[in-house]
Structures are given as C-alpha cells and as structure tokens.
Amino acid sequence: MEQAPGVLRGSVHDGTTLESIQFNEEIQGIMAPAPAPENASSFTALLELPPTQAVELLHSPDSVNAAARKPPNCHVSANQKPFLLNSFGNSGNLTFPSNAALIERAAKFSVFAGENSPPPGEARLVPAASGSNLVKNEPQETDSNPCSTHGCVSDPAVENKNQRTAKRKEREKKVKGSSKKSKGAADETSRDGEKLPYVHVRVRRGQATDSHSLAERARREKINARMKLLQELVPGCDKISGTAMVLDEIINHVQSLQRQVEILSMKLAAVNPRIDFSIDSLLATDGASLMDSNLPGLVTPFMWPEVPVNGNRQHYQQQWQFDAFHQSLWEREEVNHNFMTPENSLLSYDSSANSASLHSNQLKMEL
Amino acid sequence: MATMTNTERSRDGKRRRKKKVGAEGHKWKSQAQQQIYSSKLRQALARVRVGGAERRGKAVREAADRVLAVTAKGRSRWSRAILRSRLKLKFTKHRNKKRHSRSHSKKPRLSVYRLKGKTAPVLQRKVRFLGRLVPGCRKEPLPVILEEAIDYIPALEMQVRAMSTLVNLLAASSSSSTQ
C-alpha cells in the first residue's frame, strides 16, 4: 500500500498531483470489480486512464506508447460495449443524476487525448487541469450512483451520458475525435458495426446524431460497402468515381457476360449433336483433363454411372425413381432435369407430375 | 490485449463469412466449382432434346442457367428465381400462354421522381435496369440488388469460363474425330 504511492511519487515530479494519486488509490479500489481496462469500453477506458495513466501520460516520456496503447483499447472494446450498454440502458431503472460538469470535462479530456500523439508537452498544460478535475469528480459520481448492475462501476458516467443522449453515438463521437490516427481499427469496428444486431454507426465530429440521420448513414454505409465490393469485382471500375458511372460499368459488364453466355450456348448447341454420339470418348478425354486439375473425388463418380444408362430413356426413368429416395445433390439435379426435359413419353409425363412435388420439396429442403 | 483483438477479429470474420456480405464471389472462382458446373452442364446438355435450331439454342442457354442456379444451391435470390421461373413455366405452359407479358410492363414512374430532381431518377433508372438484368431482382431495393449482383457476376464469369472450355473441348474432339 505504501509502495504504490511511493512508486508513483517517484515518477511524479509535480507536487500538485499528489492529491490525484490518493484519489487514484480510492478509485482503483472502487474499480477493482470493474473489468480490466482491456475489456472495458472505450470511454470507460479513457475514464480509467486519468487516474492510472494520466499521471504517467503527463509525466512519462513514453507517452506515445500509452497513446498507441489506448486506441486499440477503444476500438476493440467498442464492439463489446454495445451489448452491455444497451442491456444496461434498457434494463432501465438507472437513476443517475446527470452531471453536466462531468460531461464537459470528459469532452476536455477527449481533447487532451486527441492531442496526445502530437507534442505531449503542450498537452501537459491542459490535462493537468482536466485530469485532476476528472479525478476529483469521479469519487463523487461513484458515491452518488448506486450501480445496481454489478461489475461496471466505471460505467455510471458513461451511462449518464447514455441517458442524456439516449444513444451511445455521442460517446463514440468523442472516441472518434480522440483516436483519429487508428484508421485501421476504426474501419474494422465500423465494419463490425454493420454485423451486430444493433446498428452502431461511427459518428464523426460535427455530424448530426438524431435517429433518422443515423439510420440513413448506416444504410448509406452498407450501400457504399457493397458498391466497393462491386467495384473490385468489375474490372476497370477502380478508377471511376461516382456511383452513376460505376453502375454503368456494372450494367455493361453484366450485359456483356450474358451476351457471351448466349453466344457460347449457340456454339454449344451447334456442337451438341456430337455429344450423344461421342459421349464415351468425350468423357474419357474430359475425365483425363478433369483429373489433372484438383477435382474433388465426388464429381467423377457421379459421371460414370451416367454413361451406361444414358442411351436408354426408359431405363433412366426407372433409375430416377430409385434415385429419388436419395438426398444427394446429383439425385436432385437428376430430378430437375428429368422433370424439365422429357415430354415424349406417357411415362415421363406422369413422372414429371410426380417429380414436380418432389422437386419443390427438395428445393425447400435445400433452402 | 492482442489476443482480445484476435478473437474479436476471428469472431467477426466468422460472422462475416456466415452473412456472406463480403463473399466477393470467392466460391465462384474456385476450380472445383467450375468442374462441378461443367460436369452437371454436360449431363444436362446430353438430355436436351434435339429440337429445332432456334429452340435448341434457347434450350441450351436455359439449361446452362438452370445448372448455374443449381450449383448455387439456391442460396441467392437469383438462383431461386431461375429455378422458380422454370417451375412456373412448366406448370403454366398449357394454361397460360402469355405469362411473361406481364413482366415487361415495368416502367419507372417519372412523375413521382421529378419532384426529387433530375439526378435521382437517373440513378434510380440505372438501379432498376440492373435489377432487371439480374434474374429475380426486379422489385428489390438497391442494397438487395447490389448484394445479388455481387454474387451473380462471379457466377456468370464462371459460367462463361466453363462453357468456353466445354466448347473448346468439344470442338477439338469433334474435329479430331471427323479427321
């Protein structure tokens, strides 16, 4: 107990921060049940930082390390936070008195954190005031806020703000403002924000935060992500900027592909009669070429049983009825094609009626 | 902290793979898929009945599309739409001769969009056009159309690759057999 302040005092050169160190211990004691800084949310990580690391940040030469350490915290844990916070916010009987002063200081602190990577020397003047203020305010907050939910004592300040804005985007706005340099992590979380059931939009500074614009922004981000993927798919779309041009390119590409399929199908139709005559030889040659490449073993066995029954349609129908009991994809495809093409025999007509229901059933099972 | 980010990323990667938004058509680029498709296509082609000249061309095209949809395993809207259209056609061929005429009456309602300005209908028109190109996406909103296109374009490319290989093989074998 004596060691800790001693150690800190050793690193501290300012006498004025002695107070902050004592508050430091109290807060550490209070926040012991709280999750570790790595697991906590971005803002709470920031809040925890002032007592523990603000001192270091203020007075240690390797403030860059701390700043570099901080953003991954923010962005990693921001993912977990949504579930926690939203559940806390919705479970609803949190009556935390809103503290405007704390919010302002949090804003000031975010400014401090934002300026941390540039010369820490300048930042020392600002956070010296805000850090100690934050530290002083925290015990007040934690004392007056009986946190009904366990484990997140550091959250009251955040949930405070949550209640005020009714969304966590406000907090993320400050986080975003404070951690501009970690773009990679930001991209990841914004991408992850798409996937979670709650829509988490990364709001930049100065942008509106009402629900309509947020939903609109989420929708736009989804659309932009998909457009980017399409741009990668379609060749020659990378240099084009503007949705209309990209759409034009996509449409052209799809049309050209479909035209190619048409032409190839015409060619195939022209060459097709040869298939029936020379299917054995064709399969032999093709089997060789297929096996050269990495063909999964299950494809070739499907082909070989096809060969002997192909000439005889009646025999084929009987085998179809046998095969209908199996569930493999080959069988299903058999049913498909059997159902689609044969109309030249009475037997096939009946079986096509049967196969229709079977086909729809199998379709449903596949889906 | 590093492990945390790793697990986060892996979990989200799994989620992403499950949701298939960023699929990028990787499954259509694989050689295995192409082989599966070509083998099925060959089976289908062998069963296409020898009709008239123009009928066979269209039948081949439809067979190729159908096999493509089957290879997609019905996980995308366009594949389901292709299979559904064949079903409907077969069922209602004798009842409804003019079933397809209804689908051609799709016109953009310019009167509504004029209010928004000139640029909005242009984009809208393009989106609707793209929706018409991709099977089964006529009435879908933009994000759905984009997602379908993301899956449809690699599938088409694979189809073109497979069919061209098939044509080359057939041409080579037929020329060698006739010689």
PDB file of C-alpha atoms in Angstrom, chain A residues 164-330:
ATOM      1  CA  ARG A 164     -28.778  12.114 -21.856  1.00  0.00           C
ATOM      2  CA  THR A 165     -28.287  11.303 -25.480  1.00  0.00           C
ATOM      3  CA  ALA A 166     -30.210   8.079 -25.382  1.00  0.00           C
ATOM      4  CA  LYS A 167     -27.644   6.593 -27.688  1.00  0.00           C
ATOM      5  CA  ARG A 168     -24.004   5.681 -27.395  1.00  0.00           C
ATOM      6  CA  LYS A 169     -23.145   7.512 -30.564  1.00  0.00           C
ATOM      7  CA  GLU A 170     -22.339  10.586 -28.567  1.00  0.00           C
ATOM      8  CA  ARG A 171     -19.652   8.691 -26.802  1.00  0.00           C
ATOM      9  CA  GLU A 172     -18.386   7.231 -29.981  1.00  0.00           C
ATOM     10  CA  LYS A 173     -18.229  10.666 -31.397  1.00  0.00           C
ATOM     11  CA  LYS A 174     -15.830  11.651 -28.694  1.00  0.00           C
ATOM     12  CA  VAL A 175     -13.930   8.459 -29.107  1.00  0.00           C
ATOM     13  CA  LYS A 176     -13.659   9.080 -32.768  1.00  0.00           C
ATOM     14  CA  GLY A 177     -12.445  12.533 -32.154  1.00  0.00           C
ATOM     15  CA  SER A 178      -9.898  11.289 -29.744  1.00  0.00           C
ATOM     16  CA  SER A 179      -8.490   8.480 -31.770  1.00  0.00           C
ATOM     17  CA  LYS A 180      -8.262   9.677 -35.286  1.00  0.00           C
ATOM     18  CA  LYS A 181      -4.998   8.072 -36.066  1.00  0.00           C
ATOM     19  CA  SER A 182      -6.051   4.449 -35.771  1.00  0.00           C
ATOM     20  CA  LYS A 183      -7.867   4.242 -39.034  1.00  0.00           C
ATOM     21  CA  GLY A 184      -7.422   0.528 -39.435  1.00  0.00           C
ATOM     22  CA  ALA A 185      -9.100  -0.278 -36.186  1.00  0.00           C
ATOM     23  CA  ALA A 186     -11.786   2.246 -36.931  1.00  0.00           C
ATOM     24  CA  ASP A 187     -12.531   0.590 -40.213  1.00  0.00           C
ATOM     25  CA  GLU A 188     -12.778  -2.725 -38.510  1.00  0.00           C
ATOM     26  CA  THR A 189     -15.217  -1.517 -35.951  1.00  0.00           C
ATOM     27  CA  SER A 190     -17.280   0.344 -38.447  1.00  0.00           C
ATOM     28  CA  ARG A 191     -17.395  -2.817 -40.460  1.00  0.00           C
ATOM     29  CA  ASP A 192     -18.219  -4.810 -37.405  1.00  0.00           C
ATOM     30  CA  GLY A 193     -20.859  -2.306 -36.593  1.00  0.00           C
ATOM     31  CA  GLU A 194     -22.663  -3.493 -39.630  1.00  0.00           C
ATOM     32  CA  LYS A 195     -22.825  -7.037 -38.499  1.00  0.00           C
ATOM     33  CA  LEU A 196     -24.133  -6.714 -34.962  1.00  0.00           C
ATOM     34  CA  PRO A 197     -27.881  -6.641 -34.459  1.00  0.00           C
ATOM     35  CA  TYR A 198     -27.705  -3.165 -33.033  1.00  0.00           C
ATOM     36  CA  VAL A 199     -26.737  -0.628 -35.587  1.00  0.00           C
ATOM     37  CA  HIS A 200     -23.584   1.073 -34.467  1.00  0.00           C
ATOM     38  CA  VAL A 201     -22.597   3.935 -36.576  1.00  0.00           C
ATOM     39  CA  ARG A 202     -19.362   5.700 -36.160  1.00  0.00           C
ATOM     40  CA  VAL A 203     -20.317   9.321 -35.978  1.00  0.00           C
ATOM     41  CA  ARG A 204     -17.733  11.893 -36.795  1.00  0.00           C
ATOM     42  CA  ARG A 205     -17.339  15.162 -35.091  1.00  0.00           C
ATOM     43  CA  GLY A 206     -19.863  17.736 -36.122  1.00  0.00           C
ATOM     44  CA  GLN A 207     -22.335  15.339 -37.670  1.00  0.00           C
ATOM     45  CA  ALA A 208     -25.940  15.038 -36.685  1.00  0.00           C
ATOM     46  CA  THR A 209     -26.865  12.342 -34.268  1.00  0.00           C
ATOM     47  CA  ASP A 210     -30.605  12.038 -34.444  1.00  0.00           C
ATOM     48  CA  SER A 211     -32.017   8.664 -35.230  1.00  0.00           C
ATOM     49  CA  HIS A 212     -33.104   9.441 -38.761  1.00  0.00           C
ATOM     50  CA  SER A 213     -29.770  10.633 -39.989  1.00  0.00           C
ATOM     51  CA  LEU A 214     -28.071   7.796 -38.177  1.00  0.00           C
ATOM     52  CA  ALA A 215     -30.238   5.214 -39.808  1.00  0.00           C
ATOM     53  CA  GLU A 216     -29.685   6.937 -43.095  1.00  0.00           C
ATOM     54  CA  ARG A 217     -25.965   6.924 -42.535  1.00  0.00           C
ATOM     55  CA  ALA A 218     -25.967   3.254 -41.629  1.00  0.00           C
ATOM     56  CA  ARG A 219     -27.910   2.479 -44.753  1.00  0.00           C
ATOM     57  CA  ARG A 220     -25.571   4.552 -46.860  1.00  0.00           C
ATOM     58  CA  GLU A 221     -22.551   2.865 -45.363  1.00  0.00           C
ATOM     59  CA  LYS A 222     -23.987  -0.517 -46.167  1.00  0.00           C
ATOM     60  CA  ILE A 223     -24.626   0.530 -49.718  1.00  0.00           C
ATOM     61  CA  ASN A 224     -21.175   2.034 -50.063  1.00  0.00           C
ATOM     62  CA  ALA A 225     -19.550  -1.118 -48.781  1.00  0.00           C
ATOM     63  CA  ARG A 226     -21.408  -3.164 -51.358  1.00  0.00           C
ATOM     64  CA  MET A 227     -20.545  -0.727 -54.112  1.00  0.00           C
ATOM     65  CA  LYS A 228     -16.903  -1.027 -53.182  1.00  0.00           C
ATOM     66  CA  LEU A 229     -17.093  -4.783 -53.445  1.00  0.00           C
ATOM     67  CA  LEU A 230     -18.710  -4.499 -56.830  1.00  0.00           C
ATOM     68  CA  GLN A 231     -16.026  -2.115 -57.942  1.00  0.00           C
ATOM     69  CA  GLU A 232     -13.447  -4.694 -57.096  1.00  0.00           C
ATOM     70  CA  LEU A 233     -15.330  -7.356 -58.971  1.00  0.00           C
ATOM     71  CA  VAL A 234     -15.900  -5.474 -62.163  1.00  0.00           C
ATOM     72  CA  PRO A 235     -12.652  -4.775 -63.979  1.00  0.00           C
ATOM     73  CA  GLY A 236     -11.937  -1.172 -64.695  1.00  0.00           C
ATOM     74  CA  CYS A 237     -14.174   0.238 -62.030  1.00  0.00           C
ATOM     75  CA  ASP A 238     -11.454   1.161 -59.613  1.00  0.00           C
ATOM     76  CA  LYS A 239     -10.535   4.372 -61.316  1.00  0.00           C
ATOM     77  CA  ILE A 240     -14.051   5.567 -61.808  1.00  0.00           C
ATOM     78  CA  SER A 241     -15.515   7.754 -59.140  1.00  0.00           C
ATOM     79  CA  GLY A 242     -19.192   8.338 -58.774  1.00  0.00           C
ATOM     80  CA  THR A 243     -21.990   5.940 -58.299  1.00  0.00           C
ATOM     81  CA  ALA A 244     -23.610   6.519 -61.658  1.00  0.00           C
ATOM     82  CA  MET A 245     -20.509   5.654 -63.644  1.00  0.00           C
ATOM     83  CA  VAL A 246     -19.820   2.611 -61.553  1.00  0.00           C
ATOM     84  CA  LEU A 247     -23.380   1.454 -62.055  1.00  0.00           C
ATOM     85  CA  ASP A 248     -22.982   1.967 -65.772  1.00  0.00           C
ATOM     86  CA  GLU A 249     -19.896  -0.162 -65.772  1.00  0.00           C
ATOM     87  CA  ILE A 250     -21.581  -2.857 -63.770  1.00  0.00           C
ATOM     88  CA  ILE A 251     -24.533  -2.908 -66.107  1.00  0.00           C
ATOM     89  CA  ASN A 252     -22.251  -3.102 -69.119  1.00  0.00           C
ATOM     90  CA  HIS A 253     -20.315  -5.906 -67.581  1.00  0.00           C
ATOM     91  CA  VAL A 254     -23.399  -7.932 -66.738  1.00  0.00           C
ATOM     92  CA  GLN A 255     -24.781  -7.400 -70.213  1.00  0.00           C
ATOM     93  CA  SER A 256     -21.549  -8.451 -71.848  1.00  0.00           C
ATOM     94  CA  LEU A 257     -21.369 -11.552 -69.706  1.00  0.00           C
ATOM     95  CA  GLN A 258     -24.904 -12.510 -70.562  1.00  0.00           C
ATOM     96  CA  ARG A 259     -24.215 -11.950 -74.242  1.00  0.00           C
ATOM     97  CA  GLN A 260     -21.173 -14.175 -74.003  1.00  0.00           C
ATOM     98  CA  VAL A 261     -23.300 -16.871 -72.422  1.00  0.00           C
ATOM     99  CA  GLU A 262     -25.741 -16.564 -75.302  1.00  0.00           C
ATOM    100  CA  ILE A 263     -23.043 -16.912 -77.912  1.00  0.00           C
ATOM    101  CA  LEU A 264     -21.452 -19.837 -76.138  1.00  0.00           C
ATOM    102  CA  SER A 265     -24.781 -21.567 -75.794  1.00  0.00           C
ATOM    103  CA  MET A 266     -25.349 -21.159 -79.524  1.00  0.00           C
ATOM    104  CA  LYS A 267     -21.963 -22.647 -80.147  1.00  0.00           C
ATOM    105  CA  LEU A 268     -22.685 -25.476 -77.798  1.00  0.00           C
ATOM    106  CA  ALA A 269     -25.993 -26.116 -79.482  1.00  0.00           C
ATOM    107  CA  ALA A 270     -24.221 -26.292 -82.803  1.00  0.00           C
ATOM    108  CA  VAL A 271     -21.701 -28.767 -81.470  1.00  0.00           C
ATOM    109  CA  ASN A 272     -24.245 -30.567 -79.348  1.00  0.00           C
ATOM    110  CA  PRO A 273     -25.387 -33.419 -81.564  1.00  0.00           C
ATOM    111  CA  ARG A 274     -21.863 -34.704 -81.330  1.00  0.00           C
ATOM    112  CA  ILE A 275     -22.298 -35.185 -77.607  1.00  0.00           C
ATOM    113  CA  ASP A 276     -24.739 -38.040 -77.906  1.00  0.00           C
ATOM    114  CA  PHE A 277     -22.640 -39.796 -80.441  1.00  0.00           C
ATOM    115  CA  SER A 278     -19.288 -39.408 -78.887  1.00  0.00           C
ATOM    116  CA  ILE A 279     -20.065 -39.093 -75.239  1.00  0.00           C
ATOM    117  CA  ASP A 280     -17.918 -42.017 -74.261  1.00  0.00           C
ATOM    118  CA  SER A 281     -14.850 -40.649 -75.881  1.00  0.00           C
ATOM    119  CA  LEU A 282     -15.653 -37.201 -74.676  1.00  0.00           C
ATOM    120  CA  LEU A 283     -15.985 -38.309 -71.131  1.00  0.00           C
ATOM    121  CA  ALA A 284     -12.797 -40.246 -71.400  1.00  0.00           C
ATOM    122  CA  THR A 285     -10.844 -37.249 -72.611  1.00  0.00           C
ATOM    123  CA  ASP A 286     -12.566 -34.917 -70.294  1.00  0.00           C
ATOM    124  CA  GLY A 287     -12.104 -37.230 -67.383  1.00  0.00           C
ATOM    125  CA  ALA A 288      -8.397 -37.105 -68.005  1.00  0.00           C
ATOM    126  CA  SER A 289      -8.375 -33.355 -68.191  1.00  0.00           C
ATOM    127  CA  LEU A 290     -10.560 -33.110 -65.141  1.00  0.00           C
ATOM    128  CA  MET A 291      -8.428 -35.372 -63.078  1.00  0.00           C
ATOM    129  CA  ASP A 292      -5.377 -33.395 -63.934  1.00  0.00           C
ATOM    130  CA  SER A 293      -6.730 -30.446 -62.075  1.00  0.00           C
ATOM    131  CA  ASN A 294      -7.786 -30.582 -58.473  1.00  0.00           C
ATOM    132  CA  LEU A 295     -11.033 -32.314 -58.948  1.00  0.00           C
ATOM    133  CA  PRO A 296     -12.803 -33.431 -55.817  1.00  0.00           C
ATOM    134  CA  GLY A 297     -13.359 -37.115 -55.937  1.00  0.00           C
ATOM    135  CA  LEU A 298     -17.065 -36.900 -55.678  1.00  0.00           C
ATOM    136  CA  VAL A 299     -17.570 -35.400 -59.082  1.00  0.00           C
ATOM    137  CA  THR A 300     -16.191 -38.172 -61.225  1.00  0.00           C
ATOM    138  CA  PRO A 301     -18.169 -40.988 -59.611  1.00  0.00           C
ATOM    139  CA  PHE A 302     -21.272 -39.063 -60.465  1.00  0.00           C
ATOM    140  CA  MET A 303     -20.332 -39.026 -64.067  1.00  0.00           C
ATOM    141  CA  TRP A 304     -19.507 -42.633 -64.635  1.00  0.00           C
ATOM    142  CA  PRO A 305     -22.821 -44.194 -63.644  1.00  0.00           C
ATOM    143  CA  GLU A 306     -24.428 -41.791 -66.057  1.00  0.00           C
ATOM    144  CA  VAL A 307     -22.782 -43.287 -69.035  1.00  0.00           C
ATOM    145  CA  PRO A 308     -24.377 -46.721 -69.347  1.00  0.00           C
ATOM    146  CA  VAL A 309     -27.960 -45.538 -68.817  1.00  0.00           C
ATOM    147  CA  ASN A 310     -27.799 -42.504 -70.942  1.00  0.00           C
ATOM    148  CA  GLY A 311     -28.862 -44.090 -74.167  1.00  0.00           C
ATOM    149  CA  ASN A 312     -31.934 -45.747 -72.756  1.00  0.00           C
ATOM    150  CA  ARG A 313     -34.578 -43.369 -71.568  1.00  0.00           C
ATOM    151  CA  GLN A 314     -36.923 -45.930 -70.106  1.00  0.00           C
ATOM    152  CA  HIS A 315     -34.194 -47.417 -68.062  1.00  0.00           C
ATOM    153  CA  TYR A 316     -33.338 -43.928 -66.999  1.00  0.00           C
ATOM    154  CA  GLN A 317     -36.817 -43.275 -65.680  1.00  0.00           C
ATOM    155  CA  GLN A 318     -36.698 -46.340 -63.500  1.00  0.00           C
ATOM    156  CA  GLN A 319     -33.386 -45.380 -62.127  1.00  0.00           C
ATOM    157  CA  TRP A 320     -34.748 -41.945 -61.414  1.00  0.00           C
ATOM    158  CA  GLN A 321     -37.460 -43.439 -59.255  1.00  0.00           C
ATOM    159  CA  PHE A 322     -34.844 -45.358 -57.344  1.00  0.00           C
ATOM    160  CA  ASP A 323     -32.678 -42.349 -57.028  1.00  0.00           C
ATOM    161  CA  ALA A 324     -35.444 -40.148 -55.789  1.00  0.00           C
ATOM    162  CA  PHE A 325     -35.061 -41.673 -52.385  1.00  0.00           C
ATOM    163  CA  HIS A 326     -31.540 -40.440 -52.011  1.00  0.00           C
ATOM    164  CA  GLN A 327     -30.725 -36.969 -50.885  1.00  0.00           C
ATOM    165  CA  SER A 328     -27.556 -36.181 -52.728  1.00  0.00           C
ATOM    166  CA  LEU A 329     -27.315 -33.186 -54.961  1.00  0.00           C
ATOM    167  CA  TRP A 330     -26.734 -35.318 -58.014  1.00  0.00           C
TER     168      TRP A 330
END
